[in-house]
Amino acid sequence: MQKILVARPIFPDVIERLQRYFDVDWNQGDVLSAQELKRRLADKDGALTAGDPIGADVLAAAPRLRVVSNMAVGYNNFDMAAFNAANVLGTNTPDVLNESTADFGWALMMAAARRIAESEHWLRAGKWQKWSYDGFLGSDLHGSTLGVIGMGRIGQALARRARGFNMQVLYHNRSRVAPEIEAELNAEYVSKQDLLRRADHVVLVLPYTKENHHTIGTAELALMKPTATLTNIARGGIVDDAALVEALRAKRIAAAGLDVYEGEPNLNPDLLTVPNVVLTPHIASATEATRRAMANLAADNLIAALGEGPRAGQPPNPINAEVIGRARA
Ligand code: GLV
């Protein structure tokens, strides 16, 4: 039997599925250190990860490893140049999380715009004595302008929901999406600067790459309206969190909603002291149904990539399909 490492706790029934095909080493404890990851991958043919960094050093320590299946759509934890050099396949879990993640983007955006978390903290602190005409005034979603940066599958699911709120949709993306998608979403393609100047609510849904590092920093925040909100459901590092703290404190923008952070789970401590930001612990895809679908898809990818099961040799979501069938380097 081939050997695999499942680097994180996941649904036990998915582990049982994997055990039908593989000898499974399952880490049910804390996140593995790089050293521990290397030690446990030394004799493995495949691995299932969720955000664990896999670079050239880890691959070098795992000479038998042929596939790493990430239980996430984002795979910035994989050094794909190293994967390609070693002929190791990477896979991810796109599509199954689009709708749940888009729902959550709206939840955060609405919570930020309508000051839900901030007012709840105030209420819990026992400060509510009387009704007040200007208590926690926020900004409207309905009839406003949504700005989506990153118009991939999740960005499109997010923009589709704007119809019900009668919002104008602006978007910015590496490349323009097909005209029929623009028409369906009633979305206007604009430059990043134009979007930041015009949008009432900006949502980030782009992958994290070197080029996207600090896509939103001091200069970009300065372009936004003082009444605008910023929501990040993409990845930490896309926003300069220190610059955001300053902008929120100075009310250069009204509010923010963050699900992801630079250096998470160790976030910039200043964020915890800013009232006009809603903070959640990277849970945009976290519904029972969606996390199950992601875990099963990650298992499907691993099973197929290691030549087992009904789709042997044809994993559904290869990132670097060109290495399939090549000998490990
Ligand atoms: C979650 O952040 C994912 O990339 O799926």
Coordinates of C-alpha atoms and ligand atoms in Angstrom, one line a residue:
M1 CA 0.0 0.0 0.0
Q2 CA 1.2 3.5 -0.8
K3 CA 1.7 5.8 2.2
I4 CA 0.2 9.2 2.7
L5 CA 0.3 11.9 5.3
V6 CA -2.8 13.9 6.3
A7 CA -1.2 16.9 7.9
R8 CA -4.3 18.2 9.6
P9 CA -7.3 17.0 11.5
I10 CA -10.2 16.5 9.0
F11 CA -13.5 14.7 9.0
P12 CA -12.9 11.1 10.3
D13 CA -15.1 9.6 7.5
V14 CA -12.8 11.2 4.9
I15 CA -9.9 9.5 6.6
E16 CA -11.7 6.2 6.4
R17 CA -12.1 6.7 2.7
L18 CA -8.4 7.3 2.3
Q19 CA -7.6 4.2 4.4
R20 CA -9.3 2.1 1.8
Y21 CA -6.5 2.9 -0.6
F22 CA -3.6 4.0 1.6
D23 CA -1.6 3.5 4.7
V24 CA -2.5 6.8 6.4
D25 CA -0.4 8.7 8.8
W26 CA -2.9 11.2 10.3
N27 CA -1.8 14.2 12.3
Q28 CA -4.6 14.9 14.7
G29 CA -2.6 17.4 16.8
D30 CA -1.2 20.8 16.3
V31 CA 0.0 22.2 13.0
L32 CA 3.3 20.4 12.1
S33 CA 6.5 22.4 12.3
A34 CA 8.6 22.4 9.0
Q35 CA 11.0 20.0 10.7
E36 CA 8.2 17.6 11.8
L37 CA 6.5 17.8 8.3
K38 CA 9.8 16.8 6.7
R39 CA 10.3 13.9 9.1
R40 CA 6.8 12.6 8.5
L41 CA 6.9 13.0 4.7
A42 CA 10.3 11.2 4.4
D43 CA 8.6 7.9 3.4
K44 CA 5.3 9.2 1.9
D45 CA 3.9 9.0 -1.6
G46 CA 1.3 11.6 -1.1
A47 CA 0.1 14.3 1.3
L48 CA -3.1 16.2 2.2
T49 CA -2.4 19.7 3.5
A50 CA -4.4 22.8 4.4
G51 CA -2.2 25.8 4.1
D52 CA 1.0 24.0 5.2
P53 CA 4.0 25.6 3.5
I54 CA 5.5 23.2 0.9
G55 CA 8.7 24.4 -0.6
A56 CA 11.9 23.0 -2.2
D57 CA 13.3 22.0 1.2
V58 CA 10.2 20.0 2.1
L59 CA 10.1 18.3 -1.3
A60 CA 13.8 17.4 -1.1
A61 CA 13.2 15.7 2.3
A62 CA 10.4 13.6 0.7
P63 CA 12.0 11.8 -2.2
R64 CA 9.0 9.5 -2.8
L65 CA 6.4 12.3 -2.7
R66 CA 4.4 12.6 -6.0
V67 CA 1.4 14.6 -5.0
V68 CA 0.3 17.2 -2.4
S69 CA -3.4 17.9 -2.3
N70 CA -4.4 21.2 -0.6
M71 CA -7.8 21.4 1.1
A72 CA -8.2 25.0 -0.1
V73 CA -8.7 26.8 -3.4
G74 CA -5.8 29.1 -2.7
Y75 CA -2.4 27.4 -2.9
N76 CA 0.0 30.2 -2.1
N77 CA 1.5 27.8 0.5
F78 CA 2.9 25.7 -2.4
D79 CA 6.1 26.8 -4.2
M80 CA 4.9 25.8 -7.6
A81 CA 8.4 26.3 -9.2
A82 CA 9.7 23.8 -6.7
F83 CA 6.8 21.4 -7.5
N84 CA 7.5 21.7 -11.2
A85 CA 11.3 21.2 -10.7
A86 CA 10.6 18.0 -8.7
N87 CA 7.8 16.8 -10.9
V88 CA 5.4 16.8 -7.9
L89 CA 1.8 17.4 -8.6
G90 CA -0.2 20.0 -6.6
T91 CA -4.0 19.9 -6.4
N92 CA -6.5 22.3 -4.8
T93 CA -10.3 22.4 -4.2
P94 CA -11.9 25.1 -6.4
D95 CA -15.6 25.6 -7.1
V96 CA -17.1 23.7 -4.2
L97 CA -16.6 26.7 -1.9
N98 CA -17.7 29.5 -4.3
E99 CA -21.2 30.1 -2.9
S100 CA -20.4 29.7 0.8
T101 CA -17.4 32.0 0.5
A102 CA -19.5 34.6 -1.5
D103 CA -22.2 34.4 1.2
F104 CA -19.6 35.1 3.9
G105 CA -18.1 38.0 1.9
W106 CA -21.6 39.6 2.0
A107 CA -21.9 38.8 5.7
L108 CA -18.6 40.6 6.5
M109 CA -19.3 43.5 4.2
M110 CA -22.8 44.0 5.7
A111 CA -21.4 43.6 9.3
A112 CA -18.8 46.3 8.5
A113 CA -21.2 48.7 6.8
R114 CA -23.9 48.4 9.4
R115 CA -21.5 48.2 12.4
I116 CA -22.9 45.0 13.6
A117 CA -19.9 43.7 15.5
E118 CA -19.0 47.1 16.9
S119 CA -22.5 47.7 18.3
E120 CA -22.8 44.2 19.7
H121 CA -19.6 44.7 21.7
W122 CA -21.0 47.9 23.0
L123 CA -24.3 46.3 23.9
R124 CA -22.5 43.3 25.6
A125 CA -20.4 45.8 27.6
G126 CA -23.7 47.1 29.2
K127 CA -23.5 50.5 27.6
W128 CA -27.1 50.6 26.0
Q129 CA -29.1 53.0 28.1
K130 CA -31.5 54.7 25.5
W131 CA -32.4 54.9 21.9
S132 CA -30.4 57.5 20.0
Y133 CA -31.1 58.9 16.5
D134 CA -27.4 58.8 15.7
G135 CA -26.4 55.6 17.4
F136 CA -24.1 53.5 15.1
L137 CA -25.0 55.2 11.9
G138 CA -23.6 53.1 9.0
S139 CA -23.7 53.1 5.3
D140 CA -26.3 51.5 3.0
L141 CA -25.6 48.5 0.8
H142 CA -28.7 48.8 -1.3
G143 CA -28.4 51.1 -4.2
S144 CA -24.7 51.6 -3.6
T145 CA -21.6 50.7 -5.7
L146 CA -19.8 47.4 -5.1
G147 CA -16.2 47.2 -6.2
V148 CA -14.9 43.6 -6.6
I149 CA -11.1 43.2 -7.0
G150 CA -10.5 39.7 -8.4
M151 CA -13.3 38.6 -10.7
G152 CA -12.7 34.8 -10.6
R153 CA -15.3 32.2 -9.6
I154 CA -15.8 33.6 -6.1
G155 CA -15.8 37.2 -7.2
Q156 CA -18.5 36.4 -9.8
A157 CA -20.6 34.6 -7.1
L158 CA -20.2 37.6 -4.9
A159 CA -21.1 40.1 -7.7
R160 CA -24.2 38.0 -8.6
R161 CA -25.7 38.7 -5.2
A162 CA -25.5 42.4 -5.8
R163 CA -28.5 42.3 -8.0
G164 CA -30.8 41.7 -5.1
F165 CA -29.4 44.9 -3.5
N166 CA -29.8 46.9 -6.6
M167 CA -26.1 47.8 -6.6
Q168 CA -23.9 49.0 -9.4
V169 CA -21.0 46.6 -9.8
L170 CA -17.4 47.7 -10.7
Y171 CA -14.6 45.1 -11.0
H172 CA -10.9 45.0 -11.5
N173 CA -9.1 41.8 -12.5
R174 CA -5.8 40.8 -14.2
S175 CA -7.9 40.4 -17.4
R176 CA -11.3 41.3 -18.4
V177 CA -13.9 38.5 -18.1
A178 CA -16.0 37.3 -21.0
P179 CA -18.6 39.9 -22.3
E180 CA -21.5 37.5 -21.5
I181 CA -20.3 37.3 -17.8
E182 CA -20.0 41.1 -17.7
A183 CA -23.5 41.4 -19.1
E184 CA -25.0 38.8 -16.7
L185 CA -23.4 40.5 -13.7
N186 CA -24.0 44.0 -15.1
A187 CA -20.4 44.6 -14.1
E188 CA -18.2 47.4 -15.4
Y189 CA -14.4 46.7 -15.9
V190 CA -12.3 49.6 -14.4
S191 CA -8.8 50.3 -13.3
K192 CA -7.9 49.5 -9.7
Q193 CA -7.6 53.3 -9.0
D194 CA -11.0 54.0 -10.6
L195 CA -12.6 51.3 -8.6
L196 CA -11.2 52.5 -5.3
R197 CA -12.3 56.1 -6.0
R198 CA -15.9 55.1 -7.0
A199 CA -16.9 52.1 -4.9
D200 CA -18.8 52.3 -1.7
H201 CA -17.9 48.8 -0.7
V202 CA -14.7 47.2 -1.9
V203 CA -14.2 43.4 -1.6
L204 CA -11.0 41.6 -2.3
V205 CA -11.3 38.1 -3.8
L206 CA -8.0 37.7 -5.6
P207 CA -5.3 35.1 -5.2
Y208 CA -2.2 35.9 -3.2
T209 CA 0.9 36.1 -5.4
K210 CA 4.1 38.2 -5.2
E211 CA 2.5 40.7 -7.6
N212 CA -0.6 41.0 -5.3
H213 CA 1.4 41.7 -2.1
H214 CA -0.1 44.8 -0.5
T215 CA -2.5 45.4 -3.4
I216 CA -4.1 47.7 -0.8
G217 CA -1.8 49.9 1.1
T218 CA -1.6 53.5 2.3
A219 CA -1.8 55.0 -1.3
E220 CA -4.8 52.8 -2.2
L221 CA -6.7 53.5 1.1
A222 CA -6.2 57.2 0.4
L223 CA -8.1 56.9 -2.8
M224 CA -11.2 55.4 -1.1
K225 CA -14.2 57.4 0.0
P226 CA -14.2 58.2 3.8
T227 CA -17.6 56.4 3.9
A228 CA -16.4 53.3 2.2
T229 CA -15.8 49.8 3.6
L230 CA -13.1 47.3 2.7
T231 CA -13.6 43.5 3.0
N232 CA -10.8 40.9 2.6
I233 CA -11.9 37.3 2.2
A234 CA -8.9 36.5 -0.1
R235 CA -5.5 36.1 1.7
G236 CA -3.4 37.9 4.2
G237 CA -0.7 40.0 2.6
I238 CA -3.0 41.4 -0.1
V239 CA -3.7 44.2 2.4
D240 CA -1.0 46.1 4.3
D241 CA -2.6 45.5 7.7
A242 CA -0.6 48.2 9.5
A243 CA -1.7 50.8 6.8
L244 CA -5.3 49.6 7.3
V245 CA -5.1 50.1 11.0
E246 CA -4.0 53.7 10.5
A247 CA -6.7 54.4 7.9
L248 CA -9.4 53.0 10.2
R249 CA -8.2 54.9 13.2
A250 CA -8.0 58.2 11.2
K251 CA -11.5 57.4 9.7
R252 CA -9.9 57.7 6.2
I253 CA -12.3 54.8 5.4
A254 CA -15.4 54.0 7.5
A255 CA -14.9 50.3 8.3
A256 CA -13.4 47.0 7.3
G257 CA -14.2 43.3 7.4
L258 CA -11.3 40.9 7.6
D259 CA -11.3 37.1 7.5
V260 CA -7.6 36.8 6.6
Y261 CA -4.4 38.5 7.9
E262 CA -0.7 38.9 7.4
G263 CA 1.0 36.3 9.5
E264 CA -2.2 34.6 10.7
P265 CA -3.1 33.3 13.2
N266 CA -0.8 35.9 14.8
L267 CA -2.5 39.0 13.6
N268 CA -1.3 42.6 14.0
P269 CA -2.3 43.3 17.6
D270 CA -3.3 46.9 16.7
L271 CA -6.2 45.4 14.7
L272 CA -7.7 44.2 18.1
T273 CA -7.8 47.8 19.4
V274 CA -9.6 49.3 16.4
P275 CA -13.4 49.4 16.8
N276 CA -14.5 49.8 13.2
V277 CA -13.2 46.5 11.9
V278 CA -15.0 43.1 12.0
L279 CA -12.5 40.3 12.5
T280 CA -13.2 36.6 11.8
P281 CA -10.7 33.7 12.0
H282 CA -10.4 32.6 8.3
I283 CA -13.8 30.9 8.1
A284 CA -15.3 32.1 4.8
S285 CA -15.7 28.6 3.5
A286 CA -16.6 27.1 6.9
T287 CA -20.1 25.6 6.6
E288 CA -20.5 21.9 7.3
A289 CA -21.5 21.1 3.8
T290 CA -18.7 23.1 2.1
R291 CA -15.9 21.9 4.4
R292 CA -17.1 18.3 3.8
A293 CA -17.1 18.9 0.0
M294 CA -13.6 20.4 0.2
A295 CA -12.3 17.5 2.3
N296 CA -13.8 14.9 -0.1
L297 CA -12.5 16.8 -3.1
A298 CA -9.0 16.9 -1.6
A299 CA -9.3 13.1 -1.0
D300 CA -10.5 12.5 -4.6
N301 CA -7.5 14.4 -5.9
L302 CA -5.1 12.4 -3.8
I303 CA -6.7 9.1 -4.6
A304 CA -6.8 9.7 -8.3
A305 CA -3.3 11.3 -8.5
L306 CA -1.8 8.2 -6.8
G307 CA -3.4 5.9 -9.4
E308 CA -6.3 4.6 -7.3
G309 CA -10.1 4.7 -7.4
P310 CA -12.5 5.3 -10.3
R311 CA -10.5 8.3 -11.7
A312 CA -7.1 6.7 -11.4
G313 CA -4.5 9.0 -13.1
Q314 CA -7.0 11.8 -13.7
P315 CA -7.3 14.0 -10.5
P316 CA -10.1 16.5 -10.9
N317 CA -8.1 19.6 -9.9
P318 CA -4.4 19.5 -11.0
I319 CA -2.6 22.8 -10.6
N320 CA 0.4 21.7 -12.7
A321 CA -1.1 18.9 -14.9
E322 CA 2.0 18.9 -17.0
V323 CA 4.0 16.9 -14.5
I324 CA 1.4 14.0 -14.4
G325 CA 3.2 10.8 -15.6
R326 CA 6.7 12.2 -15.2
A327 CA 9.2 10.5 -13.0
R328 CA 9.9 12.2 -9.7
A329 CA 13.0 14.4 -9.9
Ligands
GLV1 C1 -9.3 29.2 1.9 O1 -8.8 30.2 2.3 C2 -9.1 28.6 0.6 O2 -8.2 29.0 -0.1 O3 -9.8 27.7 0.3

